[in-house]
């Protein structure tokens, strides 16, 4: 059986800190500028084969980190403001991210997660995938707001 499932992820940038964040993600006064493209990220409609493999993947997302000083170091963090991806009850943890070419996948969480640390202006390339479960995912459109923050170190 082939099911249709529209998936959309809206990536929005907020520079406000989260009180429950890890120390590495706590924001200070020296915050680098962060830009995300594309925004929003839209997944293709999953096919029967996508359900068979268990996920559908986005295109590459570029997160540009631009610190206030040329060689200043930074920590880039990611969190979701949403517990689920809409009214269907699909948990936001079914959305996973990966630094392109870096290996494993990490489920999106409500708590800040360190994505990468670096220095100077950098483009961080990310991929997102949504896990698919034919027996529990209702057809429809899903979305989640993700928050990227950066801390100057």
PDB file of C-alpha atoms in Angstrom:
ATOM      1  CA  UNK A   1       0.000   0.000   0.000  1.00  0.00           C
ATOM      2  CA  UNK A   2       1.376   3.419  -0.945  1.00  0.00           C
ATOM      3  CA  UNK A   3       0.558   6.232   1.442  1.00  0.00           C
ATOM      4  CA  UNK A   4       0.932   9.922   0.855  1.00  0.00           C
ATOM      5  CA  UNK A   5       2.500  11.962   3.621  1.00  0.00           C
ATOM      6  CA  UNK A   6       3.404  15.603   3.163  1.00  0.00           C
ATOM      7  CA  UNK A   7       6.298  16.698   5.334  1.00  0.00           C
ATOM      8  CA  UNK A   8       7.448  20.278   5.819  1.00  0.00           C
ATOM      9  CA  UNK A   9       9.919  21.672   8.270  1.00  0.00           C
ATOM     10  CA  UNK A  10      10.000  25.363   8.923  1.00  0.00           C
ATOM     11  CA  UNK A  11      13.395  26.483  10.172  1.00  0.00           C
ATOM     12  CA  UNK A  12      13.173  29.746  12.060  1.00  0.00           C
ATOM     13  CA  UNK A  13      15.989  31.589  13.763  1.00  0.00           C
ATOM     14  CA  UNK A  14      15.627  32.831  17.311  1.00  0.00           C
ATOM     15  CA  UNK A  15      18.530  34.339  19.206  1.00  0.00           C
ATOM     16  CA  UNK A  16      16.937  33.982  22.624  1.00  0.00           C
ATOM     17  CA  UNK A  17      18.442  31.446  24.995  1.00  0.00           C
ATOM     18  CA  UNK A  18      16.725  28.465  26.570  1.00  0.00           C
ATOM     19  CA  UNK A  19      17.063  28.223  30.370  1.00  0.00           C
ATOM     20  CA  UNK A  20      17.422  24.439  30.167  1.00  0.00           C
ATOM     21  CA  UNK A  21      20.194  24.597  27.587  1.00  0.00           C
ATOM     22  CA  UNK A  22      23.534  22.931  28.059  1.00  0.00           C
ATOM     23  CA  UNK A  23      26.310  25.247  29.217  1.00  0.00           C
ATOM     24  CA  UNK A  24      27.924  25.046  25.785  1.00  0.00           C
ATOM     25  CA  UNK A  25      24.784  26.560  24.237  1.00  0.00           C
ATOM     26  CA  UNK A  26      24.148  29.258  26.828  1.00  0.00           C
ATOM     27  CA  UNK A  27      24.110  32.590  25.069  1.00  0.00           C
ATOM     28  CA  UNK A  28      26.236  35.492  26.156  1.00  0.00           C
ATOM     29  CA  UNK A  29      26.463  39.016  24.864  1.00  0.00           C
ATOM     30  CA  UNK A  30      28.865  38.024  22.056  1.00  0.00           C
ATOM     31  CA  UNK A  31      26.429  36.207  19.766  1.00  0.00           C
ATOM     32  CA  UNK A  32      27.453  35.390  16.203  1.00  0.00           C
ATOM     33  CA  UNK A  33      24.955  36.113  13.442  1.00  0.00           C
ATOM     34  CA  UNK A  34      23.250  32.972  12.102  1.00  0.00           C
ATOM     35  CA  UNK A  35      21.467  32.649   8.742  1.00  0.00           C
ATOM     36  CA  UNK A  36      19.638  29.550   7.465  1.00  0.00           C
ATOM     37  CA  UNK A  37      18.944  28.700   3.818  1.00  0.00           C
ATOM     38  CA  UNK A  38      16.648  27.464   2.528  1.00  0.00           C
ATOM     39  CA  UNK A  39      14.028  28.550   5.024  1.00  0.00           C
ATOM     40  CA  UNK A  40      11.657  26.740   5.178  1.00  0.00           C
ATOM     41  CA  UNK A  41      13.034  23.303   4.365  1.00  0.00           C
ATOM     42  CA  UNK A  42      10.437  21.234   2.539  1.00  0.00           C
ATOM     43  CA  UNK A  43      10.679  17.475   2.178  1.00  0.00           C
ATOM     44  CA  UNK A  44       9.461  15.732  -0.967  1.00  0.00           C
ATOM     45  CA  UNK A  45       6.249  13.735  -0.644  1.00  0.00           C
ATOM     46  CA  UNK A  46       7.294  10.250   0.464  1.00  0.00           C
ATOM     47  CA  UNK A  47       6.891   7.366  -1.944  1.00  0.00           C
ATOM     48  CA  UNK A  48       6.188   3.737  -1.195  1.00  0.00           C
ATOM     49  CA  UNK A  49       9.943   3.129  -1.411  1.00  0.00           C
ATOM     50  CA  UNK A  50      10.574   5.854   1.203  1.00  0.00           C
ATOM     51  CA  UNK A  51       8.208   4.063   3.588  1.00  0.00           C
ATOM     52  CA  UNK A  52      10.012   0.813   2.792  1.00  0.00           C
ATOM     53  CA  UNK A  53      13.435   2.276   3.728  1.00  0.00           C
ATOM     54  CA  UNK A  54      11.875   4.124   6.662  1.00  0.00           C
ATOM     55  CA  UNK A  55      12.714   7.763   5.977  1.00  0.00           C
ATOM     56  CA  UNK A  56      12.615  10.668   3.543  1.00  0.00           C
ATOM     57  CA  UNK A  57      15.486  13.154   3.283  1.00  0.00           C
ATOM     58  CA  UNK A  58      15.670  16.903   2.722  1.00  0.00           C
ATOM     59  CA  UNK A  59      18.124  18.681   0.511  1.00  0.00           C
ATOM     60  CA  UNK A  60      21.180  20.321   2.012  1.00  0.00           C
ATOM     61  CA  UNK A  61      20.559  23.121   4.496  1.00  0.00           C
ATOM     62  CA  UNK A  62      23.238  25.791   4.886  1.00  0.00           C
ATOM     63  CA  UNK A  63      23.640  27.431   8.286  1.00  0.00           C
ATOM     64  CA  UNK A  64      26.007  30.396   8.031  1.00  0.00           C
ATOM     65  CA  UNK A  65      27.720  31.383  11.279  1.00  0.00           C
ATOM     66  CA  UNK A  66      29.279  34.835  11.208  1.00  0.00           C
ATOM     67  CA  UNK A  67      31.021  35.795  14.483  1.00  0.00           C
ATOM     68  CA  UNK A  68      31.629  39.405  15.429  1.00  0.00           C
ATOM     69  CA  UNK A  69      35.375  38.977  14.968  1.00  0.00           C
ATOM     70  CA  UNK A  70      37.139  37.323  12.026  1.00  0.00           C
ATOM     71  CA  UNK A  71      38.773  34.525  13.969  1.00  0.00           C
ATOM     72  CA  UNK A  72      36.436  34.291  16.940  1.00  0.00           C
ATOM     73  CA  UNK A  73      35.352  30.803  17.835  1.00  0.00           C
ATOM     74  CA  UNK A  74      31.720  29.773  18.152  1.00  0.00           C
ATOM     75  CA  UNK A  75      29.369  26.944  19.124  1.00  0.00           C
ATOM     76  CA  UNK A  76      26.294  26.285  16.977  1.00  0.00           C
ATOM     77  CA  UNK A  77      23.273  24.692  18.672  1.00  0.00           C
ATOM     78  CA  UNK A  78      19.909  23.346  17.526  1.00  0.00           C
ATOM     79  CA  UNK A  79      16.647  22.747  19.406  1.00  0.00           C
ATOM     80  CA  UNK A  80      12.965  22.478  18.601  1.00  0.00           C
ATOM     81  CA  UNK A  81      10.224  24.534  20.186  1.00  0.00           C
ATOM     82  CA  UNK A  82       7.686  21.823  19.305  1.00  0.00           C
ATOM     83  CA  UNK A  83       7.059  18.510  21.050  1.00  0.00           C
ATOM     84  CA  UNK A  84       5.484  17.072  17.914  1.00  0.00           C
ATOM     85  CA  UNK A  85       5.128  17.864  14.216  1.00  0.00           C
ATOM     86  CA  UNK A  86       1.529  18.987  14.195  1.00  0.00           C
ATOM     87  CA  UNK A  87      -1.847  17.673  15.202  1.00  0.00           C
ATOM     88  CA  UNK A  88      -1.106  14.101  14.147  1.00  0.00           C
ATOM     89  CA  UNK A  89       1.083  13.332  17.180  1.00  0.00           C
ATOM     90  CA  UNK A  90       4.237  12.556  15.173  1.00  0.00           C
ATOM     91  CA  UNK A  91       7.051  13.241  17.670  1.00  0.00           C
ATOM     92  CA  UNK A  92       9.649  15.843  16.735  1.00  0.00           C
ATOM     93  CA  UNK A  93      12.273  13.193  17.538  1.00  0.00           C
ATOM     94  CA  UNK A  94      11.185  11.480  14.286  1.00  0.00           C
ATOM     95  CA  UNK A  95      13.044  14.361  12.634  1.00  0.00           C
ATOM     96  CA  UNK A  96      16.800  13.749  12.596  1.00  0.00           C
ATOM     97  CA  UNK A  97      19.772  15.906  11.601  1.00  0.00           C
ATOM     98  CA  UNK A  98      23.327  15.269  10.475  1.00  0.00           C
ATOM     99  CA  UNK A  99      26.304  17.479   9.707  1.00  0.00           C
ATOM    100  CA  UNK A 100      26.846  16.589   6.050  1.00  0.00           C
ATOM    101  CA  UNK A 101      29.557  13.970   5.659  1.00  0.00           C
ATOM    102  CA  UNK A 102      30.031  13.537   9.408  1.00  0.00           C
ATOM    103  CA  UNK A 103      28.367  10.174  10.007  1.00  0.00           C
ATOM    104  CA  UNK A 104      25.498   9.426  12.383  1.00  0.00           C
ATOM    105  CA  UNK A 105      22.049  10.928  12.701  1.00  0.00           C
ATOM    106  CA  UNK A 106      20.780  12.763  15.810  1.00  0.00           C
ATOM    107  CA  UNK A 107      17.078  13.063  16.716  1.00  0.00           C
ATOM    108  CA  UNK A 108      15.812  16.638  17.138  1.00  0.00           C
ATOM    109  CA  UNK A 109      15.111  17.426  20.783  1.00  0.00           C
ATOM    110  CA  UNK A 110      13.529  20.182  22.851  1.00  0.00           C
ATOM    111  CA  UNK A 111      16.868  20.721  24.613  1.00  0.00           C
ATOM    112  CA  UNK A 112      19.732  22.483  22.868  1.00  0.00           C
ATOM    113  CA  UNK A 113      22.137  20.153  21.084  1.00  0.00           C
ATOM    114  CA  UNK A 114      25.639  21.149  20.018  1.00  0.00           C
ATOM    115  CA  UNK A 115      25.799  20.864  16.216  1.00  0.00           C
ATOM    116  CA  UNK A 116      29.368  22.016  15.633  1.00  0.00           C
ATOM    117  CA  UNK A 117      32.116  24.231  16.991  1.00  0.00           C
ATOM    118  CA  UNK A 118      34.360  26.318  14.788  1.00  0.00           C
ATOM    119  CA  UNK A 119      36.104  29.627  14.284  1.00  0.00           C
ATOM    120  CA  UNK A 120      35.588  32.494  11.883  1.00  0.00           C
ATOM    121  CA  UNK A 121      32.814  32.798   9.322  1.00  0.00           C
ATOM    122  CA  UNK A 122      31.657  29.320   8.348  1.00  0.00           C
ATOM    123  CA  UNK A 123      28.956  27.586   6.364  1.00  0.00           C
ATOM    124  CA  UNK A 124      27.716  24.473   8.175  1.00  0.00           C
ATOM    125  CA  UNK A 125      26.004  22.008   5.833  1.00  0.00           C
ATOM    126  CA  UNK A 126      23.230  19.939   7.399  1.00  0.00           C
ATOM    127  CA  UNK A 127      20.842  17.270   6.202  1.00  0.00           C
ATOM    128  CA  UNK A 128      17.497  16.454   7.772  1.00  0.00           C
ATOM    129  CA  UNK A 129      15.483  13.282   7.454  1.00  0.00           C
ATOM    130  CA  UNK A 130      12.040  12.369   8.704  1.00  0.00           C
ATOM    131  CA  UNK A 131      11.520   8.821   9.908  1.00  0.00           C
ATOM    132  CA  UNK A 132       8.474   7.156   8.362  1.00  0.00           C
ATOM    133  CA  UNK A 133       6.229   4.544   9.943  1.00  0.00           C
ATOM    134  CA  UNK A 134       3.490   3.213   7.645  1.00  0.00           C
ATOM    135  CA  UNK A 135       1.572   1.751  10.577  1.00  0.00           C
ATOM    136  CA  UNK A 136       1.364   4.979  12.618  1.00  0.00           C
ATOM    137  CA  UNK A 137       1.916   8.046  10.392  1.00  0.00           C
ATOM    138  CA  UNK A 138      -1.391   9.534   9.300  1.00  0.00           C
ATOM    139  CA  UNK A 139      -1.480  11.123   5.838  1.00  0.00           C
ATOM    140  CA  UNK A 140      -1.142  14.880   6.099  1.00  0.00           C
ATOM    141  CA  UNK A 141       1.274  17.770   6.371  1.00  0.00           C
ATOM    142  CA  UNK A 142       3.727  17.894   9.247  1.00  0.00           C
ATOM    143  CA  UNK A 143       5.881  20.765  10.440  1.00  0.00           C
ATOM    144  CA  UNK A 144       8.182  21.763  13.272  1.00  0.00           C
ATOM    145  CA  UNK A 145       9.955  24.966  14.248  1.00  0.00           C
ATOM    146  CA  UNK A 146      13.676  24.505  14.805  1.00  0.00           C
ATOM    147  CA  UNK A 147      15.820  27.064  16.593  1.00  0.00           C
ATOM    148  CA  UNK A 148      19.473  27.615  15.704  1.00  0.00           C
ATOM    149  CA  UNK A 149      21.531  29.621  18.162  1.00  0.00           C
ATOM    150  CA  UNK A 150      25.225  30.409  18.240  1.00  0.00           C
ATOM    151  CA  UNK A 151      27.444  31.405  21.111  1.00  0.00           C
ATOM    152  CA  UNK A 152      30.730  33.224  20.732  1.00  0.00           C
ATOM    153  CA  UNK A 153      33.525  31.628  22.729  1.00  0.00           C
TER     154      UNK A 153
END
